[in-house]
Amino acid sequence: MSFPLKVRSVRGNNGGGGGGTGTKCGRWNPTVEQLKVLSDLFRAGLRTPTTDQIQKISTELSFYGKIESKNVFYWFQNHKARERQKRRKISIDFDHHHQENDYISHHHHRQPSTRDVLEINEDEEERVIETLQLFPVNSFQESKVEKMRSRVNNQYREYIRETNTTTFLSYSSCGAEMEHPSPLELRLSFL
Amino acid sequence: MSFPLKVRSVRGNNGGGGGGTGTKCGRWNPTVEQLKVLSDLFRAGLRTPTTDQIQKISTELSFYGKIESKNVFYWFQNHKARERQKRRKISIDFDHHHQENDYISHHHHRQPSTRDVLEINEDEEERVIETLQLFPVNSFQESKVEKMRSRVNNQYREYIRETNTTTFLSYSSCGAEMEHPSPLELRLSFL
DNA sequence: ATGCTATGAATGAAGG
DNA sequence: CCTTCATTCATAGCAT
């Protein structure tokens, strides 16, 4: 529960060597050094590192212990998500608190069911990434060439949106319709 | 993917009480049967099902639990993308990988596609089985599986229009427990 | 042992 | 298709 200064067991191991034997290798367990670097990067403003950045970070962190790129990826993913989540929760609490204070009618207390919670103060973001000196990851993403590719497949998205907004009634019996070309049979003739 | 020894909750199925593990009706949680069928289809070579296929699959799968066509759509999207991710192991950090049995790290260098860091080393069959017959098309259509990747956006249009009125069953079915065919059924007969 | 919390990992759902 | 977000599953660790 301890907050930021979580230290966790250092998991012994490595320091470059790789003697991380004792650890159950089913799941990556960051060392304190790794955690520090990651936190620093995050604090410096890095939120969604590019593949190159991930690679660099991962490579660098491998010095402190076994680590893979995906671990870095997941770490940032989770860290960002959970911070947002935390902030969201706080905001909700705040909101809730206020609502209790003023019981005005035009305030609609919405239960944050699942996804109702919309973005709240999401400011304070994306600080200068260039300033983090830990790893000079100034690799630009110059890929502007491929921008004219996606064009059609957005239709399904629209469809989804449509069906989501349009009543979910889904009338049970639709015997008449189903005008599918042919009585089909999907079969897996293997396995 | 990666259901080696993980089964996840087999969908405690809502049923009001909602106890159990999760299964909040906010998001589709595939049952093992559904997952099996989907995986089979995928392994059979189906990658980007057409609208019709999606609908049929979802109809069939609704037999095993609540499901919508969009779930099928998303499943294939995600599964395909993530399969590729796995296949495209970056492995730029090969030299820094120390210790323990490093998997047969073969690295064909390529430009990291912005996010394929998820270098998972799970080996799954990726053979394309030509025996898949999702649609017994006429002879003039090449029976090549890859041929099914044809963009059928026109169908999407139709589909969209149609789904506005005819949604799929996917009844919640709290008590409507129907006897499902043998989970080992290898052939799906769609009607 | 039992339970809880923090968090790594996975994946459903979207957005673009 | 690619990238990202939100949820959820599964556990390691520590607490009780």
Tab-separated table of C-alpha atoms (C1' of nucleotides) in Angstrom:
chain	number	residue	atom	x	y	z
A	1	MET	CA	0.000	0.000	0.000
A	2	SER	CA	2.903	2.230	0.590
A	3	PHE	CA	2.803	4.744	-2.100
A	4	PRO	CA	5.637	5.981	-4.133
A	5	LEU	CA	8.565	4.747	-2.315
A	6	LYS	CA	7.615	1.264	-2.837
A	7	VAL	CA	10.716	-0.723	-2.741
A	8	ARG	CA	9.660	-4.272	-2.978
A	9	SER	CA	12.167	-6.918	-2.636
A	10	VAL	CA	15.047	-6.250	-4.834
A	11	ARG	CA	14.712	-9.699	-6.098
A	12	GLY	CA	18.348	-10.165	-5.642
A	13	ASN	CA	19.640	-11.027	-8.974
A	14	ASN	CA	21.870	-9.774	-11.515
A	15	GLY	CA	23.323	-6.404	-11.791
A	16	GLY	CA	24.345	-7.282	-15.211
A	17	GLY	CA	25.141	-10.799	-14.569
A	18	GLY	CA	21.939	-12.531	-14.794
A	19	GLY	CA	22.160	-14.578	-11.749
A	20	GLY	CA	18.525	-13.935	-11.201
A	21	THR	CA	18.059	-17.533	-10.653
A	22	GLY	CA	15.966	-17.655	-7.610
A	23	THR	CA	13.179	-15.688	-9.079
A	24	LYS	CA	10.235	-17.307	-10.520
A	25	CYS	CA	10.585	-16.380	-14.115
A	26	GLY	CA	6.979	-16.525	-14.925
A	27	ARG	CA	6.622	-12.857	-14.802
A	28	TRP	CA	8.910	-9.955	-14.950
A	29	ASN	CA	9.701	-8.450	-11.646
A	30	PRO	CA	11.425	-5.132	-11.985
A	31	THR	CA	14.405	-4.375	-9.879
A	32	VAL	CA	14.581	-1.182	-7.960
A	33	GLU	CA	17.017	0.256	-10.408
A	34	GLN	CA	14.802	-0.554	-13.298
A	35	LEU	CA	11.868	0.843	-11.478
A	36	LYS	CA	13.693	4.001	-10.725
A	37	VAL	CA	14.645	4.572	-14.292
A	38	LEU	CA	11.180	3.862	-15.507
A	39	SER	CA	9.664	6.164	-12.967
A	40	ASP	CA	12.089	8.867	-13.841
A	41	LEU	CA	11.251	8.571	-17.457
A	42	PHE	CA	7.620	8.677	-16.662
A	43	ARG	CA	8.019	11.641	-14.424
A	44	ALA	CA	9.969	13.323	-17.123
A	45	GLY	CA	6.892	13.130	-19.224
A	46	LEU	CA	7.292	9.977	-21.164
A	47	ARG	CA	3.978	8.259	-21.467
A	48	THR	CA	3.829	6.277	-24.606
A	49	PRO	CA	7.308	5.488	-25.772
A	50	THR	CA	7.807	4.568	-29.325
A	51	THR	CA	9.187	1.274	-30.307
A	52	ASP	CA	12.616	2.686	-30.597
A	53	GLN	CA	12.418	4.221	-27.222
A	54	ILE	CA	11.150	1.035	-25.767
A	55	GLN	CA	14.001	-0.787	-27.303
A	56	LYS	CA	16.542	1.595	-25.951
A	57	ILE	CA	15.049	1.605	-22.537
A	58	SER	CA	14.787	-2.098	-22.475
A	59	THR	CA	18.313	-2.558	-23.585
A	60	GLU	CA	19.532	-0.139	-21.020
A	61	LEU	CA	17.520	-1.690	-18.265
A	62	SER	CA	18.670	-5.129	-19.123
A	63	PHE	CA	21.835	-4.145	-17.426
A	64	TYR	CA	20.028	-4.334	-14.145
A	65	GLY	CA	18.317	-7.538	-14.800
A	66	LYS	CA	16.365	-9.589	-17.175
A	67	ILE	CA	13.860	-7.580	-19.036
A	68	GLU	CA	12.149	-7.614	-22.336
A	69	SER	CA	10.727	-4.907	-24.455
A	70	LYS	CA	7.248	-5.957	-23.760
A	71	ASN	CA	7.845	-5.403	-20.092
A	72	VAL	CA	8.689	-1.814	-20.740
A	73	PHE	CA	5.738	-1.497	-22.981
A	74	TYR	CA	3.401	-2.936	-20.416
A	75	TRP	CA	4.909	-0.919	-17.676
A	76	PHE	CA	4.192	2.349	-19.371
A	77	GLN	CA	0.841	1.169	-20.437
A	78	ASN	CA	-0.139	0.203	-16.957
A	79	HIS	CA	1.445	3.101	-15.245
A	80	LYS	CA	-0.244	5.604	-17.413
A	81	ALA	CA	-3.552	3.874	-17.209
A	82	ARG	CA	-3.444	3.587	-13.491
A	83	GLU	CA	-2.473	7.088	-12.939
A	84	ARG	CA	-5.299	8.207	-15.069
A	85	GLN	CA	-7.539	5.845	-13.254
A	86	LYS	CA	-6.456	7.200	-9.961
A	87	ARG	CA	-7.009	10.728	-11.035
A	88	ARG	CA	-10.350	9.810	-12.370
A	89	LYS	CA	-11.350	8.249	-9.160
A	90	ILE	CA	-10.289	11.248	-7.234
A	91	SER	CA	-12.183	13.474	-9.506
A	92	ILE	CA	-15.248	11.407	-9.079
A	93	ASP	CA	-14.934	11.501	-5.381
A	94	PHE	CA	-14.538	15.201	-5.588
A	95	ASP	CA	-17.542	15.468	-7.763
A	96	HIS	CA	-19.503	13.235	-5.536
A	97	HIS	CA	-18.552	15.220	-2.540
A	98	HIS	CA	-19.713	18.386	-4.102
A	99	GLN	CA	-22.932	16.939	-5.150
A	100	GLU	CA	-23.696	15.963	-1.670
A	101	ASN	CA	-23.160	19.502	-0.610
A	102	ASP	CA	-25.481	20.962	-3.115
A	103	TYR	CA	-28.491	18.936	-3.885
A	104	ILE	CA	-29.519	20.947	-6.792
A	105	SER	CA	-31.858	19.325	-9.138
A	106	HIS	CA	-30.049	20.077	-12.311
A	107	HIS	CA	-27.198	18.007	-11.221
A	108	HIS	CA	-27.486	14.563	-12.451
A	109	HIS	CA	-25.630	12.169	-10.342
A	110	ARG	CA	-24.233	9.734	-12.741
A	111	GLN	CA	-22.955	6.498	-11.578
A	112	PRO	CA	-19.603	6.002	-13.156
A	113	SER	CA	-20.702	2.728	-14.493
A	114	THR	CA	-17.927	1.224	-16.393
A	115	ARG	CA	-17.173	3.782	-18.975
A	116	ASP	CA	-19.329	6.675	-18.220
A	117	VAL	CA	-16.555	8.526	-16.630
A	118	LEU	CA	-15.285	10.893	-19.142
A	119	GLU	CA	-12.044	12.621	-19.262
A	120	ILE	CA	-11.418	14.904	-16.467
A	121	ASN	CA	-8.545	17.134	-15.880
A	122	GLU	CA	-6.113	15.539	-18.115
A	123	ASP	CA	-3.928	18.567	-18.295
A	124	GLU	CA	-0.398	18.434	-17.171
A	125	GLU	CA	0.918	16.119	-19.705
A	126	GLU	CA	3.646	15.592	-22.151
A	127	ARG	CA	6.351	17.548	-20.626
A	128	VAL	CA	9.517	17.953	-22.469
A	129	ILE	CA	10.670	14.545	-23.264
A	130	GLU	CA	13.819	15.910	-24.680
A	131	THR	CA	14.958	16.914	-21.300
A	132	LEU	CA	15.338	13.508	-19.948
A	133	GLN	CA	18.944	12.788	-20.102
A	134	LEU	CA	18.804	9.250	-19.108
A	135	PHE	CA	18.487	8.026	-22.591
A	136	PRO	CA	18.755	10.245	-25.578
A	137	VAL	CA	15.822	8.951	-27.385
A	138	ASN	CA	15.288	11.730	-29.803
A	139	SER	CA	14.285	9.535	-32.592
A	140	PHE	CA	11.737	11.257	-34.655
A	141	GLN	CA	8.981	9.484	-36.325
A	142	GLU	CA	9.461	10.781	-39.773
A	143	SER	CA	7.096	8.360	-41.245
A	144	LYS	CA	4.722	10.610	-42.997
A	145	VAL	CA	4.764	8.732	-46.188
A	146	GLU	CA	2.127	6.311	-45.325
A	147	LYS	CA	-0.876	8.350	-44.739
A	148	MET	CA	-3.058	7.489	-47.599
A	149	ARG	CA	-3.850	3.972	-46.917
A	150	SER	CA	-6.778	3.532	-44.671
A	151	ARG	CA	-9.847	4.562	-46.418
A	152	VAL	CA	-12.607	2.134	-46.367
A	153	ASN	CA	-12.632	0.010	-43.368
A	154	ASN	CA	-14.032	2.677	-41.195
A	155	GLN	CA	-17.389	1.557	-42.139
A	156	TYR	CA	-17.516	-1.143	-39.638
A	157	ARG	CA	-16.814	1.317	-36.974
A	158	GLU	CA	-19.717	3.323	-38.109
A	159	TYR	CA	-21.770	0.259	-38.088
A	160	ILE	CA	-20.781	-0.432	-34.591
A	161	ARG	CA	-21.575	3.029	-33.509
A	162	GLU	CA	-24.875	2.793	-35.222
A	163	THR	CA	-25.840	-0.396	-33.606
A	164	ASN	CA	-24.723	0.903	-30.314
A	165	THR	CA	-26.799	3.971	-30.494
A	166	THR	CA	-29.748	2.558	-32.221
A	167	THR	CA	-31.891	0.628	-29.914
A	168	PHE	CA	-30.528	-2.570	-28.733
A	169	LEU	CA	-33.903	-4.047	-28.903
A	170	SER	CA	-32.997	-6.837	-31.174
A	171	TYR	CA	-36.379	-8.197	-31.723
A	172	SER	CA	-36.226	-11.804	-31.041
A	173	SER	CA	-37.917	-13.414	-33.922
A	174	CYS	CA	-36.890	-12.210	-37.269
A	175	GLY	CA	-37.941	-15.115	-39.267
A	176	ALA	CA	-38.810	-13.274	-42.370
A	177	GLU	CA	-35.547	-11.608	-42.983
A	178	MET	CA	-32.271	-13.384	-43.033
A	179	GLU	CA	-31.928	-13.001	-46.693
A	180	HIS	CA	-28.599	-14.584	-46.807
A	181	PRO	CA	-27.724	-15.832	-50.211
A	182	SER	CA	-27.515	-19.415	-49.381
A	183	PRO	CA	-27.869	-21.847	-46.598
A	184	LEU	CA	-24.325	-22.056	-45.705
A	185	GLU	CA	-22.321	-24.439	-43.853
A	186	LEU	CA	-19.190	-23.566	-42.179
A	187	ARG	CA	-17.172	-26.535	-41.476
A	188	LEU	CA	-13.820	-27.230	-40.179
A	189	SER	CA	-12.742	-30.313	-41.905
A	190	PHE	CA	-9.779	-30.723	-39.800
A	191	LEU	CA	-8.910	-31.256	-36.251
B	1	MET	CA	-3.719	-16.757	-28.231
B	2	SER	CA	-1.937	-17.696	-25.199
B	3	PHE	CA	-4.404	-19.941	-23.655
B	4	PRO	CA	-1.771	-22.366	-22.739
B	5	LEU	CA	-2.840	-22.941	-19.257
B	6	LYS	CA	-5.034	-20.070	-18.677
B	7	VAL	CA	-8.679	-20.523	-18.911
B	8	ARG	CA	-9.953	-17.407	-17.334
B	9	SER	CA	-13.293	-17.412	-15.809
B	10	VAL	CA	-15.573	-19.321	-17.980
B	11	ARG	CA	-18.056	-16.599	-17.882
B	12	GLY	CA	-19.944	-16.927	-14.745
B	13	ASN	CA	-22.739	-15.541	-16.834
B	14	ASN	CA	-24.562	-12.667	-15.393
B	15	GLY	CA	-27.645	-14.051	-13.891
B	16	GLY	CA	-28.399	-10.984	-11.932
B	17	GLY	CA	-26.598	-11.839	-8.800
B	18	GLY	CA	-23.432	-11.178	-10.534
B	19	GLY	CA	-21.289	-12.661	-7.887
B	20	GLY	CA	-18.443	-14.666	-9.155
B	21	THR	CA	-15.575	-13.234	-10.964
B	22	GLY	CA	-16.264	-10.175	-12.875
B	23	THR	CA	-18.503	-10.831	-15.782
B	24	LYS	CA	-19.919	-7.467	-15.643
B	25	CYS	CA	-22.152	-7.214	-18.569
B	26	GLY	CA	-20.267	-4.326	-19.895
B	27	ARG	CA	-17.974	-6.266	-22.058
B	28	TRP	CA	-18.074	-9.452	-23.910
B	29	ASN	CA	-16.307	-12.248	-22.218
B	30	PRO	CA	-15.938	-15.154	-24.531
B	31	THR	CA	-16.703	-18.577	-23.280
B	32	VAL	CA	-14.287	-21.349	-23.852
B	33	GLU	CA	-16.485	-22.798	-26.515
B	34	GLN	CA	-16.699	-19.531	-28.323
B	35	LEU	CA	-13.010	-19.110	-28.016
B	36	LYS	CA	-12.394	-22.500	-29.387
B	37	VAL	CA	-14.527	-21.956	-32.411
B	38	LEU	CA	-12.964	-18.627	-33.096
B	39	SER	CA	-9.513	-20.018	-32.744
B	40	ASP	CA	-10.340	-22.870	-35.004
B	41	LEU	CA	-11.626	-20.548	-37.610
B	42	PHE	CA	-8.597	-18.421	-37.320
B	43	ARG	CA	-6.285	-21.303	-37.583
B	44	ALA	CA	-8.228	-22.553	-40.476
B	45	GLY	CA	-7.125	-19.462	-42.221
B	46	LEU	CA	-9.882	-17.017	-41.626
B	47	ARG	CA	-8.456	-13.644	-40.917
B	48	THR	CA	-10.778	-10.955	-41.998
B	49	PRO	CA	-14.247	-12.354	-42.128
B	50	THR	CA	-16.746	-10.633	-44.268
B	51	THR	CA	-19.845	-9.183	-42.839
B	52	ASP	CA	-21.817	-12.207	-43.689
B	53	GLN	CA	-19.307	-14.444	-42.140
B	54	ILE	CA	-19.207	-12.349	-39.067
B	55	GLN	CA	-22.884	-12.508	-38.734
B	56	LYS	CA	-23.037	-16.209	-39.180
B	57	ILE	CA	-20.269	-16.848	-36.798
B	58	SER	CA	-21.787	-14.664	-34.198
B	59	THR	CA	-25.124	-16.279	-34.646
B	60	GLU	CA	-23.581	-19.626	-34.183
B	61	LEU	CA	-21.580	-18.547	-31.220
B	62	SER	CA	-24.535	-16.979	-29.564
B	63	PHE	CA	-25.481	-20.489	-28.812
B	64	TYR	CA	-22.753	-20.648	-26.281
B	65	GLY	CA	-23.410	-17.339	-24.711
B	66	LYS	CA	-24.136	-13.759	-25.260
B	67	ILE	CA	-22.264	-12.349	-28.150
B	68	GLU	CA	-22.646	-9.703	-30.756
B	69	SER	CA	-21.296	-9.536	-34.218
B	70	LYS	CA	-18.999	-6.735	-33.329
B	71	ASN	CA	-17.366	-8.989	-30.816
B	72	VAL	CA	-16.486	-11.368	-33.584
B	73	PHE	CA	-15.284	-8.538	-35.684
B	74	TYR	CA	-13.066	-7.192	-32.969
B	75	TRP	CA	-11.842	-10.584	-32.030
B	76	PHE	CA	-10.513	-11.234	-35.457
B	77	GLN	CA	-9.036	-7.816	-35.691
B	78	ASN	CA	-7.232	-8.121	-32.436
B	79	HIS	CA	-6.247	-11.662	-32.855
B	80	LYS	CA	-4.779	-11.104	-36.211
B	81	ALA	CA	-2.938	-8.021	-35.139
B	82	ARG	CA	-1.563	-9.643	-32.063
B	83	GLU	CA	-0.579	-12.745	-33.824
B	84	ARG	CA	1.434	-10.698	-36.170
B	85	GLN	CA	2.894	-8.851	-33.284
B	86	LYS	CA	4.149	-12.018	-31.841
B	87	ARG	CA	5.536	-13.168	-35.085
B	88	ARG	CA	7.387	-9.979	-35.588
B	89	LYS	CA	9.635	-10.287	-32.701
B	90	ILE	CA	11.775	-7.289	-32.629
B	91	SER	CA	14.702	-8.882	-31.034
B	92	ILE	CA	16.951	-5.955	-31.413
B	93	ASP	CA	17.981	-6.439	-27.891
B	94	PHE	CA	19.426	-9.787	-28.616
B	95	ASP	CA	22.933	-9.128	-27.498
B	96	HIS	CA	21.850	-7.870	-24.167
B	97	HIS	CA	19.785	-10.808	-23.397
B	98	HIS	CA	21.713	-12.789	-20.974
B	99	GLN	CA	21.031	-15.629	-18.669
B	100	GLU	CA	18.958	-18.697	-19.004
B	101	ASN	CA	17.624	-20.441	-21.954
B	102	ASP	CA	17.158	-17.790	-24.468
B	103	TYR	CA	14.670	-18.949	-26.923
B	104	ILE	CA	15.807	-19.477	-30.375
B	105	SER	CA	16.150	-15.855	-30.952
B	106	HIS	CA	16.207	-15.388	-34.617
B	107	HIS	CA	16.179	-11.874	-35.696
B	108	HIS	CA	15.553	-10.762	-39.125
B	109	HIS	CA	16.121	-7.116	-38.885
B	110	ARG	CA	13.354	-4.887	-39.901
B	111	GLN	CA	12.025	-1.529	-39.132
B	112	PRO	CA	10.110	-1.612	-35.921
B	113	SER	CA	6.611	-0.895	-36.821
B	114	THR	CA	5.927	1.498	-34.092
B	115	ARG	CA	4.589	-0.915	-31.616
B	116	ASP	CA	5.435	-4.471	-32.144
B	117	VAL	CA	7.314	-4.738	-29.001
B	118	LEU	CA	5.221	-7.497	-27.731
B	119	GLU	CA	7.741	-10.070	-28.554
B	120	ILE	CA	6.088	-13.046	-27.206
B	121	ASN	CA	7.771	-16.282	-27.710
B	122	GLU	CA	4.859	-18.516	-27.685
B	123	ASP	CA	4.811	-20.737	-30.611
B	124	GLU	CA	1.508	-21.320	-32.114
B	125	GLU	CA	0.571	-22.982	-35.279
B	126	GLU	CA	0.261	-20.595	-38.077
B	127	ARG	CA	-0.440	-22.835	-40.925
B	128	VAL	CA	-3.153	-21.907	-43.236
B	129	ILE	CA	-5.435	-24.715	-43.829
B	130	GLU	CA	-7.026	-24.563	-47.162
B	131	THR	CA	-9.833	-26.751	-46.207
B	132	LEU	CA	-11.804	-24.008	-44.706
B	133	GLN	CA	-15.056	-23.620	-46.415
B	134	LEU	CA	-16.842	-20.812	-44.929
B	135	PHE	CA	-18.768	-20.170	-48.010
B	136	PRO	CA	-19.222	-22.735	-50.688
B	137	VAL	CA	-18.708	-20.285	-53.382
B	138	ASN	CA	-19.127	-21.218	-56.943
B	139	SER	CA	-16.309	-22.601	-58.867
B	140	PHE	CA	-15.433	-19.421	-60.555
B	141	GLN	CA	-14.247	-18.102	-57.317
B	142	GLU	CA	-10.868	-19.353	-56.548
B	143	SER	CA	-10.980	-21.450	-53.545
B	144	LYS	CA	-7.928	-19.889	-52.176
B	145	VAL	CA	-8.457	-18.890	-48.672
B	146	GLU	CA	-6.722	-15.652	-49.087
B	147	LYS	CA	-9.278	-14.775	-51.638
B	148	MET	CA	-11.721	-14.230	-48.894
B	149	ARG	CA	-9.963	-11.152	-47.906
B	150	SER	CA	-11.811	-9.307	-50.534
B	151	ARG	CA	-13.040	-6.038	-49.419
B	152	VAL	CA	-16.700	-6.264	-49.247
B	153	ASN	CA	-17.535	-2.898	-48.103
B	154	ASN	CA	-20.580	-2.801	-50.153
B	155	GLN	CA	-21.817	-5.545	-48.023
B	156	TYR	CA	-20.965	-3.484	-45.077
B	157	ARG	CA	-23.253	-0.846	-46.305
B	158	GLU	CA	-26.012	-3.301	-46.686
B	159	TYR	CA	-25.147	-4.755	-43.408
B	160	ILE	CA	-25.264	-1.489	-41.679
B	161	ARG	CA	-28.582	-0.663	-43.107
B	162	GLU	CA	-29.888	-4.001	-42.232
B	163	THR	CA	-28.621	-4.158	-38.751
B	164	ASN	CA	-30.435	-1.023	-38.004
B	165	THR	CA	-33.562	-3.017	-38.005
B	166	THR	CA	-32.498	-6.518	-37.508
B	167	THR	CA	-30.171	-6.931	-34.718
B	168	PHE	CA	-28.929	-10.251	-33.745
B	169	LEU	CA	-30.384	-12.353	-31.138
B	170	SER	CA	-27.772	-12.345	-28.436
B	171	TYR	CA	-30.482	-12.405	-25.907
B	172	SER	CA	-29.159	-12.008	-22.464
B	173	SER	CA	-30.633	-15.263	-21.469
B	174	CYS	CA	-30.378	-15.511	-17.788
B	175	GLY	CA	-32.380	-18.616	-17.493
B	176	ALA	CA	-32.765	-19.587	-21.072
B	177	GLU	CA	-30.356	-22.365	-20.857
B	178	MET	CA	-30.405	-24.398	-23.933
B	179	GLU	CA	-28.600	-27.532	-24.454
B	180	HIS	CA	-25.643	-26.895	-26.595
B	181	PRO	CA	-24.156	-29.434	-28.891
B	182	SER	CA	-21.069	-31.243	-28.060
B	183	PRO	CA	-18.227	-28.885	-27.460
B	184	LEU	CA	-16.208	-31.204	-29.509
B	185	GLU	CA	-18.344	-30.668	-32.471
B	186	LEU	CA	-15.966	-29.962	-35.229
B	187	ARG	CA	-18.439	-28.945	-37.761
B	188	LEU	CA	-20.563	-25.939	-37.518
B	189	SER	CA	-23.667	-26.088	-39.501
B	190	PHE	CA	-25.001	-22.711	-40.053
B	191	LEU	CA	-28.434	-22.140	-41.247
C	1	DA	C1'	-3.288	-20.170	5.839
C	2	DT	C1'	-6.168	-16.338	4.394
C	3	DG	C1'	-6.908	-11.912	2.516
C	4	DC	C1'	-5.617	-7.709	0.431
C	5	DT	C1'	-3.026	-4.684	-2.499
C	6	DA	C1'	-0.006	-3.517	-6.129
C	7	DT	C1'	0.985	-4.610	-10.557
C	8	DG	C1'	2.476	-7.554	-14.638
C	9	DA	C1'	0.019	-9.351	-18.502
C	10	DA	C1'	-3.730	-9.884	-21.574
C	11	DT	C1'	-7.395	-8.564	-24.346
C	12	DG	C1'	-11.951	-6.353	-25.550
C	13	DA	C1'	-13.169	-2.074	-27.696
C	14	DA	C1'	-12.339	2.006	-30.164
C	15	DG	C1'	-10.257	5.808	-32.653
C	16	DG	C1'	-7.928	7.203	-36.708
D	1	DC	C1'	-4.161	-1.965	-40.380
D	2	DC	C1'	-2.030	0.519	-36.413
D	3	DT	C1'	-2.171	2.686	-31.870
D	4	DT	C1'	-4.254	3.538	-27.606
D	5	DC	C1'	-7.506	3.125	-23.746
D	6	DA	C1'	-10.219	0.592	-20.365
D	7	DT	C1'	-10.997	-3.631	-17.925
D	8	DT	C1'	-9.956	-7.623	-16.380
D	9	DC	C1'	-7.176	-11.762	-15.022
D	10	DA	C1'	-3.509	-13.603	-12.387
D	11	DT	C1'	0.014	-13.208	-8.878
D	12	DA	C1'	3.773	-11.773	-6.054
D	13	DG	C1'	4.336	-9.847	-1.465
D	14	DC	C1'	3.137	-8.301	2.549
D	15	DA	C1'	-0.170	-8.090	6.263
D	16	DT	C1'	-3.271	-10.178	9.482
